[in-house]
CSV table of N, CA and C in Angstrom, one decimal:
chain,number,residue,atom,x,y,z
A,1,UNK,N,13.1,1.6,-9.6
A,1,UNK,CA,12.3,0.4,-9.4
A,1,UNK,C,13.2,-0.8,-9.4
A,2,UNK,N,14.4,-0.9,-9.9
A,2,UNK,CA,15.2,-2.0,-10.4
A,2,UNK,C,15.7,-2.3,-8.8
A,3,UNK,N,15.6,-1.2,-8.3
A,3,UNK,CA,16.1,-1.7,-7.0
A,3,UNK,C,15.1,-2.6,-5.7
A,4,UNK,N,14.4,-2.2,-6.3
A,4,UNK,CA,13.1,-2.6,-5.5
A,4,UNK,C,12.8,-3.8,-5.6
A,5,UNK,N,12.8,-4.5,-7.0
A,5,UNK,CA,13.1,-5.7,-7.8
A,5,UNK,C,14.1,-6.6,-7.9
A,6,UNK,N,15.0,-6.8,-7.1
A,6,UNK,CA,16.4,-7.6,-7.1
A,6,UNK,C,15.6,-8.5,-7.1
A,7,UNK,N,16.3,-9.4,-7.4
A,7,UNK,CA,16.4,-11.2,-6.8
A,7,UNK,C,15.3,-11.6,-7.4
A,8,UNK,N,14.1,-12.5,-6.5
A,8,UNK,CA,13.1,-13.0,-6.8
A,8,UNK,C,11.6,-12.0,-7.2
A,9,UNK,N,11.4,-10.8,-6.9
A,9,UNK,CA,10.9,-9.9,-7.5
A,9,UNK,C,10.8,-9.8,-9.0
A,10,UNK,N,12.3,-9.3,-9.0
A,10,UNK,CA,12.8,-9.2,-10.4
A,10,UNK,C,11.8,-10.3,-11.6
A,11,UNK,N,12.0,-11.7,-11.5
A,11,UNK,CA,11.3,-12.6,-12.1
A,11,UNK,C,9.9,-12.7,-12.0
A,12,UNK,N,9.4,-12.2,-10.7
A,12,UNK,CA,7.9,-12.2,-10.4
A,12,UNK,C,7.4,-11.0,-11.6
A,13,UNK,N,7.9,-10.1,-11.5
A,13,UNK,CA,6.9,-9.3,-12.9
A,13,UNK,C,7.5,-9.7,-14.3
A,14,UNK,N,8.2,-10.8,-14.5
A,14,UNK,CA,9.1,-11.4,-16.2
A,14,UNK,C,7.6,-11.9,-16.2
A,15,UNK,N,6.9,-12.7,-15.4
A,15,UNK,CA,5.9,-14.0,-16.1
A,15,UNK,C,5.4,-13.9,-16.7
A,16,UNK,N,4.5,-14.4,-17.7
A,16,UNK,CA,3.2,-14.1,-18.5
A,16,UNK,C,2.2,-12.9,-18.1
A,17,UNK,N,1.9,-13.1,-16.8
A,17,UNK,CA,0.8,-12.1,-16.9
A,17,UNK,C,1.1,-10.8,-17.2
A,18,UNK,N,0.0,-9.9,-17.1
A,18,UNK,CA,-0.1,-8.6,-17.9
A,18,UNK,C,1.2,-8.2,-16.1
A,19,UNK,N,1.7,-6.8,-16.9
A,19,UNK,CA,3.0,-6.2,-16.3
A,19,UNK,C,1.8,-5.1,-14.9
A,20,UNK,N,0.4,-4.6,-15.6
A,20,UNK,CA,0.1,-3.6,-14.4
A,20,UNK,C,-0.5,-4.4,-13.3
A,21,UNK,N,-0.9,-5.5,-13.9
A,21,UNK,CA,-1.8,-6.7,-12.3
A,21,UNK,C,-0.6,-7.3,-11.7
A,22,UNK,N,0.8,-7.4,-12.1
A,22,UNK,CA,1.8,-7.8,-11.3
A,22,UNK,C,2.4,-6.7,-10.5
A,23,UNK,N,2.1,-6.0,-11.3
A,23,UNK,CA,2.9,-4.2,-10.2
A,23,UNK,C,1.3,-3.6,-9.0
A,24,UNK,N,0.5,-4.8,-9.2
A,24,UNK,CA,-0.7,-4.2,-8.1
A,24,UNK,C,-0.5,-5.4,-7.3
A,25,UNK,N,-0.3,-6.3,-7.6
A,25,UNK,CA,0.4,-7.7,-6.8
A,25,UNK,C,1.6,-7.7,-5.7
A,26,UNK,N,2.2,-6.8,-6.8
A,26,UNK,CA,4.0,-6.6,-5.6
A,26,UNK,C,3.7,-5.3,-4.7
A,27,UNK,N,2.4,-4.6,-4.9
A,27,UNK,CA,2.3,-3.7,-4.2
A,27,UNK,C,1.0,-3.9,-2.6
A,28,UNK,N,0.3,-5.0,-2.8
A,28,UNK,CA,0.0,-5.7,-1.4
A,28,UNK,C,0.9,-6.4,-1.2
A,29,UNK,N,1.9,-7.1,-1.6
A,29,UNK,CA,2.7,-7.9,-0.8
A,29,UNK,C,3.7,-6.7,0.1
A,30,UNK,N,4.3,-5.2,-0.6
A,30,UNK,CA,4.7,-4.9,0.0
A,30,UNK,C,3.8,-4.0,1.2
A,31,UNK,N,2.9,-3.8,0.7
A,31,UNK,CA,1.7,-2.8,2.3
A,31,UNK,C,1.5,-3.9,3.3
A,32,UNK,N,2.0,-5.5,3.1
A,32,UNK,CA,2.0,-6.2,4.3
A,32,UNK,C,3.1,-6.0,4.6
A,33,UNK,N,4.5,-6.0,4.1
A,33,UNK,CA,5.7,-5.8,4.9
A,33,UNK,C,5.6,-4.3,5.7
A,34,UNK,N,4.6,-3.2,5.1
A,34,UNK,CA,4.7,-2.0,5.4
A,34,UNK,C,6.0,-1.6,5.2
A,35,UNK,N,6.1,-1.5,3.9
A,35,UNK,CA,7.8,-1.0,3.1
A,35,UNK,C,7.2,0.0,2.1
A,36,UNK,N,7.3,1.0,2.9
A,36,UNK,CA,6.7,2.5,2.3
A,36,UNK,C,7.5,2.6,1.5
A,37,UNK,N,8.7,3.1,1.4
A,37,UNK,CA,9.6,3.8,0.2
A,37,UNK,C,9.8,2.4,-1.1
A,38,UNK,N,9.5,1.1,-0.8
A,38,UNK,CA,9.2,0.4,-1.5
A,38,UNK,C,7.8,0.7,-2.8
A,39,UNK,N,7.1,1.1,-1.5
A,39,UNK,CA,5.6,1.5,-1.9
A,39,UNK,C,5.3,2.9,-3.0
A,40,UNK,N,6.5,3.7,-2.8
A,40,UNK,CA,6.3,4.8,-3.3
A,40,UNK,C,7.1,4.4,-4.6
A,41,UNK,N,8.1,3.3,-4.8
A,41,UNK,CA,8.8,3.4,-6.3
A,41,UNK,C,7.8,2.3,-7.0
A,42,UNK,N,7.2,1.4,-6.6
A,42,UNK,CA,6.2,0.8,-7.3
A,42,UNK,C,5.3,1.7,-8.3
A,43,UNK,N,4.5,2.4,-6.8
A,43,UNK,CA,4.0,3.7,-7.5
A,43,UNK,C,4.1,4.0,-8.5
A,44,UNK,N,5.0,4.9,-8.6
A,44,UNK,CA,5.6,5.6,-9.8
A,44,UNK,C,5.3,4.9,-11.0
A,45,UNK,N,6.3,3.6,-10.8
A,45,UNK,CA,6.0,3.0,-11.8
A,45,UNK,C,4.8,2.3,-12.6
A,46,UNK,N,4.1,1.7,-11.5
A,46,UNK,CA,2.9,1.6,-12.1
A,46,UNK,C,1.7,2.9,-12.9
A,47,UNK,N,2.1,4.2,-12.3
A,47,UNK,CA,1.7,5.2,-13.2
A,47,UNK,C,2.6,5.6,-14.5
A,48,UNK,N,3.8,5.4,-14.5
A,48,UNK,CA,4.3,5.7,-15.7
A,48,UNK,C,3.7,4.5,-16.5
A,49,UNK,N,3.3,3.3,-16.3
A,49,UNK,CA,2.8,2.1,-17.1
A,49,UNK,C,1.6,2.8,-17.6
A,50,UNK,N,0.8,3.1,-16.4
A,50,UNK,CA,-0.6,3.0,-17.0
A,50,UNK,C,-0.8,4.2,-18.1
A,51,UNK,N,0.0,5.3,-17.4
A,51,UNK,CA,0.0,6.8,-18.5
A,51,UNK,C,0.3,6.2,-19.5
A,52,UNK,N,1.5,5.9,-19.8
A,52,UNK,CA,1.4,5.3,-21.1
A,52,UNK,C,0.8,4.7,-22.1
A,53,UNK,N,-0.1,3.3,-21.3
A,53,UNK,CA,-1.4,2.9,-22.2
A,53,UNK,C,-2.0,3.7,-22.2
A,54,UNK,N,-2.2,4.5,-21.4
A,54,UNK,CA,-3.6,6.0,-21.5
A,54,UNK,C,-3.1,6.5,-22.9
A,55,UNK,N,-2.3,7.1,-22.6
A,55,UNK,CA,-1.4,7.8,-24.3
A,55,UNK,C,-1.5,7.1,-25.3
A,56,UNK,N,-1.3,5.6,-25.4
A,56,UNK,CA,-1.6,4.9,-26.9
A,56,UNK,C,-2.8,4.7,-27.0
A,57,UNK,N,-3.9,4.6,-26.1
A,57,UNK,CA,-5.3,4.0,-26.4
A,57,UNK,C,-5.9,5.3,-26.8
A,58,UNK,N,-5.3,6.6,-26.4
A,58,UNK,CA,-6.1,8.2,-26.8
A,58,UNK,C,-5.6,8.2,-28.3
A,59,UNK,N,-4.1,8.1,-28.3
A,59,UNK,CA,-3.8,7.8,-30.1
A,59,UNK,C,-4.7,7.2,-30.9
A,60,UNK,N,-4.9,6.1,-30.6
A,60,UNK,CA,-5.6,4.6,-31.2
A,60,UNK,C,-6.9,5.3,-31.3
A,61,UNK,N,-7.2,6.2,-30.3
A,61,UNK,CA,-8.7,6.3,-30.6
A,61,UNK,C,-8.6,7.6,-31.7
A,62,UNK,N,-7.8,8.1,-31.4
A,62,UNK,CA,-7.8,9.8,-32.3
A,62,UNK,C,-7.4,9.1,-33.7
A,63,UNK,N,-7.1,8.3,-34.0
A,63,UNK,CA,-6.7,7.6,-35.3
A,63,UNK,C,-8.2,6.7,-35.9
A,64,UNK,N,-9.0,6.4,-34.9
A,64,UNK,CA,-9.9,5.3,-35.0
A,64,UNK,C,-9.6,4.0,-35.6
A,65,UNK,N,-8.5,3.5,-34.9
A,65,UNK,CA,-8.1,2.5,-34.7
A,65,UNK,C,-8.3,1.6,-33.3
A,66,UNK,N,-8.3,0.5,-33.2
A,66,UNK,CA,-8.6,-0.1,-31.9
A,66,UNK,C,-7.7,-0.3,-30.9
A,67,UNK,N,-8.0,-0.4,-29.8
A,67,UNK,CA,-6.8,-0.6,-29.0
A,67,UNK,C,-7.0,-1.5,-27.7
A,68,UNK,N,-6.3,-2.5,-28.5
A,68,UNK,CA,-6.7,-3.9,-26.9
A,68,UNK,C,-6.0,-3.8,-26.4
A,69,UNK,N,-6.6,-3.9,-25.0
A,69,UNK,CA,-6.3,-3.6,-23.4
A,69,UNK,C,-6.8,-5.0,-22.8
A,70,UNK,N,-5.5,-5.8,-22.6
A,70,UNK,CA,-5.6,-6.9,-21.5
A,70,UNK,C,-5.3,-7.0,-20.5
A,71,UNK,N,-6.0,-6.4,-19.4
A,71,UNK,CA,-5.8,-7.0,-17.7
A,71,UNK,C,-7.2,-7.4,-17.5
A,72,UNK,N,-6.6,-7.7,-15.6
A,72,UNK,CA,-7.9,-8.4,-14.7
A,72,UNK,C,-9.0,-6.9,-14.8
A,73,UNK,N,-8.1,-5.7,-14.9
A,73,UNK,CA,-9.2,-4.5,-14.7
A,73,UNK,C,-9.1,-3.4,-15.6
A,74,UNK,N,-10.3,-2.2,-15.5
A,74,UNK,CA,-10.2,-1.1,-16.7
A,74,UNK,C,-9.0,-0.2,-16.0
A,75,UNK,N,-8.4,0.1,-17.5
A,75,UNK,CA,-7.2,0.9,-17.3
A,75,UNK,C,-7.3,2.0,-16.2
A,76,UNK,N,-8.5,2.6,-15.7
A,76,UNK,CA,-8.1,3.9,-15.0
A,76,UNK,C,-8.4,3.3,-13.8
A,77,UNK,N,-8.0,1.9,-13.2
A,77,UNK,CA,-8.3,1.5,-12.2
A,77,UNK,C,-6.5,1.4,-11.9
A,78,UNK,N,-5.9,0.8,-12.7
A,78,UNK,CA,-4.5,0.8,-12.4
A,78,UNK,C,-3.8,2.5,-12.3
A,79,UNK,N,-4.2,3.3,-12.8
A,79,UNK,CA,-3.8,4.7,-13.0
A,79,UNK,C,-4.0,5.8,-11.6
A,80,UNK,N,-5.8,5.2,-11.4
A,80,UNK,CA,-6.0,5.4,-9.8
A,80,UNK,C,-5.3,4.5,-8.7
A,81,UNK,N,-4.5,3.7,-8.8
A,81,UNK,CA,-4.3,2.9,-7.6
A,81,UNK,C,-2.6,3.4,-7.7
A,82,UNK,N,-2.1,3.7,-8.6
A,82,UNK,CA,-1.0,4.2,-8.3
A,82,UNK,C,-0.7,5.5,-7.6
A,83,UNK,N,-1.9,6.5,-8.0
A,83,UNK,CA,-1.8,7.7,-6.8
A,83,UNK,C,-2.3,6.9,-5.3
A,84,UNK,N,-3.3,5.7,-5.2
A,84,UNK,CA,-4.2,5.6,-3.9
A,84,UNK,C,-2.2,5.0,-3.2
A,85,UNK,N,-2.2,4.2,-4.0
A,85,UNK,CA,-0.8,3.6,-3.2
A,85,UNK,C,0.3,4.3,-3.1
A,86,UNK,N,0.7,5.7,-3.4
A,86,UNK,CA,1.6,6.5,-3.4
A,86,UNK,C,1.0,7.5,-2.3
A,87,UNK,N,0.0,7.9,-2.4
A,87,UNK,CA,-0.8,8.6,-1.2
A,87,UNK,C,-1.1,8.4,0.6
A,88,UNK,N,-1.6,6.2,0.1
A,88,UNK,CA,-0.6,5.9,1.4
A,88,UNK,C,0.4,5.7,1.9
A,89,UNK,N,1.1,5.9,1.1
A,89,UNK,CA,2.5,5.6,1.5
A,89,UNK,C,3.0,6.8,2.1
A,90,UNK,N,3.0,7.8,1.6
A,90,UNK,CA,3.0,9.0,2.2
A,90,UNK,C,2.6,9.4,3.9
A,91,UNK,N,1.2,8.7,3.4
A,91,UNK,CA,0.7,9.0,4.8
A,91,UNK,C,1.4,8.8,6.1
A,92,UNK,N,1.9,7.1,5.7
A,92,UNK,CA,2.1,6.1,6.5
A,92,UNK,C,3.4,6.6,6.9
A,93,UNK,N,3.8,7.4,5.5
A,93,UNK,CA,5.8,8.2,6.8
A,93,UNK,C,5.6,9.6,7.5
A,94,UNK,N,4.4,9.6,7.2
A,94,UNK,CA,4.0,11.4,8.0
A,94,UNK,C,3.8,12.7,7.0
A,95,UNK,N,4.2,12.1,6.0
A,95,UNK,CA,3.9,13.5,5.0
A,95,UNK,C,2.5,13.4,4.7
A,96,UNK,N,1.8,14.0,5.2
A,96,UNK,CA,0.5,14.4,5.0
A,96,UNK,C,0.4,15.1,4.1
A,97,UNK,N,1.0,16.6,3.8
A,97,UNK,CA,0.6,17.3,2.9
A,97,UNK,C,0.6,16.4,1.6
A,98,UNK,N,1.8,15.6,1.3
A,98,UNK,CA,1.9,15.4,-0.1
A,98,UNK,C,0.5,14.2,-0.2
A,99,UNK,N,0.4,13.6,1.2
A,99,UNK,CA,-0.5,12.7,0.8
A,99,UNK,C,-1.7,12.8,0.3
A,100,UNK,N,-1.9,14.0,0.8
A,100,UNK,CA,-3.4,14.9,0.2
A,100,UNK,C,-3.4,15.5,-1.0
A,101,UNK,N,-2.4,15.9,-1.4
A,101,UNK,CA,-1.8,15.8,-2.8
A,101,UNK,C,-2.4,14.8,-4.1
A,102,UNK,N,-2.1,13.4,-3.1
A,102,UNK,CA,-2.5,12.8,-4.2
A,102,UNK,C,-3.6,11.7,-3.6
A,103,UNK,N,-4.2,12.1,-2.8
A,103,UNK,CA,-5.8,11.8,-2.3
A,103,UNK,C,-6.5,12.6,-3.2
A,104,UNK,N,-6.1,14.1,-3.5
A,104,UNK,CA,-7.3,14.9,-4.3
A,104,UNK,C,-6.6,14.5,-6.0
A,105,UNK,N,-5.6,13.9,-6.4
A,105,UNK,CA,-5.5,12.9,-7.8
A,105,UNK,C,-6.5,11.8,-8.0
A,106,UNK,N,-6.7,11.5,-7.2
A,106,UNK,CA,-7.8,10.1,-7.6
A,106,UNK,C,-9.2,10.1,-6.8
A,107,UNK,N,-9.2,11.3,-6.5
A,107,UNK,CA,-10.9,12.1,-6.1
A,107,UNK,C,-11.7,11.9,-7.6
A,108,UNK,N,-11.2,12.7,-8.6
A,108,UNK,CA,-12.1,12.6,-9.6
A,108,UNK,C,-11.0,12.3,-10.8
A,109,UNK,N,-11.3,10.9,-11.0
A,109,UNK,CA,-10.7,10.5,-12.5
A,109,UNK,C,-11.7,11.0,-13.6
A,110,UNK,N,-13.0,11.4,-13.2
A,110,UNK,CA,-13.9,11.2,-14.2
A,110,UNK,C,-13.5,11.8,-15.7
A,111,UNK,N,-12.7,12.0,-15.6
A,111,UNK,CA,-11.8,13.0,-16.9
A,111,UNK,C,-11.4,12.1,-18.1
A,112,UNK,N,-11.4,10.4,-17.3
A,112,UNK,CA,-10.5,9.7,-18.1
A,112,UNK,C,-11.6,9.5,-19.3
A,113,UNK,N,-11.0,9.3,-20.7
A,113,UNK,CA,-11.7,9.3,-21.5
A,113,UNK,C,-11.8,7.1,-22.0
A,114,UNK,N,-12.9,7.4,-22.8
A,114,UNK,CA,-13.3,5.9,-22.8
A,114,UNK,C,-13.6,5.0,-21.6
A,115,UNK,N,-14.1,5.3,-21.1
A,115,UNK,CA,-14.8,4.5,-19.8
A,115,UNK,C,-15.7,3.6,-20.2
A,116,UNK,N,-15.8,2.9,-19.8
A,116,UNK,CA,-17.3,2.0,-20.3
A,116,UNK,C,-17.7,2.1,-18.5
A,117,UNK,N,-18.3,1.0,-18.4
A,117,UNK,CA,-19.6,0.8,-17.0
A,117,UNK,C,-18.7,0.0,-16.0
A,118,UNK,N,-17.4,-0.7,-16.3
A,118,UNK,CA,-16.4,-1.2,-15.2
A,118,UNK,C,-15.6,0.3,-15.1
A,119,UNK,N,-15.3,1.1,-15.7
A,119,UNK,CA,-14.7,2.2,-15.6
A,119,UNK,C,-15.7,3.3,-15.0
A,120,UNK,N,-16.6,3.2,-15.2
A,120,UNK,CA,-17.3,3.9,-14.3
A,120,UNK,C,-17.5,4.0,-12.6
A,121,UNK,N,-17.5,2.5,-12.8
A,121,UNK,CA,-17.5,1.8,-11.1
A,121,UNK,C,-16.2,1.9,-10.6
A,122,UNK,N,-15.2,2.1,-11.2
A,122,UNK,CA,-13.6,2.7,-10.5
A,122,UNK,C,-13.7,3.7,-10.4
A,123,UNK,N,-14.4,4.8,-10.6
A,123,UNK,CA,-14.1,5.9,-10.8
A,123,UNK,C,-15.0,6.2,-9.2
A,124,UNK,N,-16.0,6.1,-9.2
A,124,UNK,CA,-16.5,6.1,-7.9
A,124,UNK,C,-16.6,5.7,-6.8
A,125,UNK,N,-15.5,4.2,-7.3
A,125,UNK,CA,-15.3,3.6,-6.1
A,125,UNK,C,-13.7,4.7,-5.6
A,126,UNK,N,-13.0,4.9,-6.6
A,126,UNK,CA,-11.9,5.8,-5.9
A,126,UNK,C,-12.6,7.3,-5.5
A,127,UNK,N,-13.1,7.6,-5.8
A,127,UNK,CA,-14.0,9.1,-5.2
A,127,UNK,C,-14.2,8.3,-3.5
A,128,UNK,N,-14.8,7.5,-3.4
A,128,UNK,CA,-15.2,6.6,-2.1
A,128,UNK,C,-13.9,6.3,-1.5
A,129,UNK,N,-12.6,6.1,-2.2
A,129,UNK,CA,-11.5,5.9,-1.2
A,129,UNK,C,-11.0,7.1,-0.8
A,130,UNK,N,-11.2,8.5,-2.1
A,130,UNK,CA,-10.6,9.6,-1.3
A,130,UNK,C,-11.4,9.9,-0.3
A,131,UNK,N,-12.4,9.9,-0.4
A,131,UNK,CA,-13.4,10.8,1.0
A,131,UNK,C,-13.2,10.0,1.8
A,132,UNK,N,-13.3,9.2,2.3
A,132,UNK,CA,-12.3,8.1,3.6
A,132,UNK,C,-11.0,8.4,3.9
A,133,UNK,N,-10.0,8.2,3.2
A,133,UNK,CA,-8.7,9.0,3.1
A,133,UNK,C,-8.5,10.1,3.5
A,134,UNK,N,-9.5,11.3,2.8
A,134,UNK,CA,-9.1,12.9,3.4
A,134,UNK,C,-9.5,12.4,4.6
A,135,UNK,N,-10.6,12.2,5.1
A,135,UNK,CA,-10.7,12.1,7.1
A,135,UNK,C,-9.7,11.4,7.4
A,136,UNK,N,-9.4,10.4,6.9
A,136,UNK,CA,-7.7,9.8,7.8
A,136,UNK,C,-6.6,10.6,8.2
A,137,UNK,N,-6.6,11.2,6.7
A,137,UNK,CA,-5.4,12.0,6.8
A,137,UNK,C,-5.2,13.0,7.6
């Protein structure tokens, strides 16, 4: 990802805001350049982020302890968007198989645990992007 990040990048995810709404930020700015392999290290990264809060907020909760979560959106919306944006990217260089790969990852998040009623509406809205998707693909 460091590479992906040079220069003025680099400083664009230092700012204040939360680290997963700037790694969903750098990732429409690059689907307008159409910079796939850019698109695919974002990816990654933004799923190793979000797994991660998944893993402390499942602790937090198996402890019953609290666990605040600040972004624009519910955690399994960032978690889904790094397969949706790794999936098209895929697409977009011709690997289909892989892309469907990870069209059928963000078919059903419903697994994720702690949802409230905004997490619910991700969950269905990405079900709604893969069934669009698999016909693309």
């Amino acid at each position: 990802m460091e590479e992906v990040l040079e220069g003025k990048d680099a400083t664009y995810l230092l700012n204040n805001h939360h680290r997963l709404d700037k790694c969903i930020e750098l990732l429409h700015l690059r689907f307008a350049q159409h910079a796939w392999q850019d698109i695919l290290d974002i990816a990654d990264h933004l799923h190793i982020l979000s797994e991660e809060m998944y893993n402390e907020a499942q602790k937090a909760r198996s402890q019953r302890l609290p666990y605040l979560f600040k972004a624009e959106r519910p955690l399994v919306f960032y978690y889904g968007f790094s397969y949706l944006a790794k999936g098209t990217a895929l697409q977009k260089l011709g690997l289909y198989d892989q892309a469907r790969e990870y069209i059928l990852k963000y078919s059903e998040l419903g697994w994720f645990s702690g949802l409230d009623k905004l997490g619910w509406e991700e969950v269905e809205r990405f079900k709604l992007f893969a069934k669009a998707n698999l016909y693309t693909n």
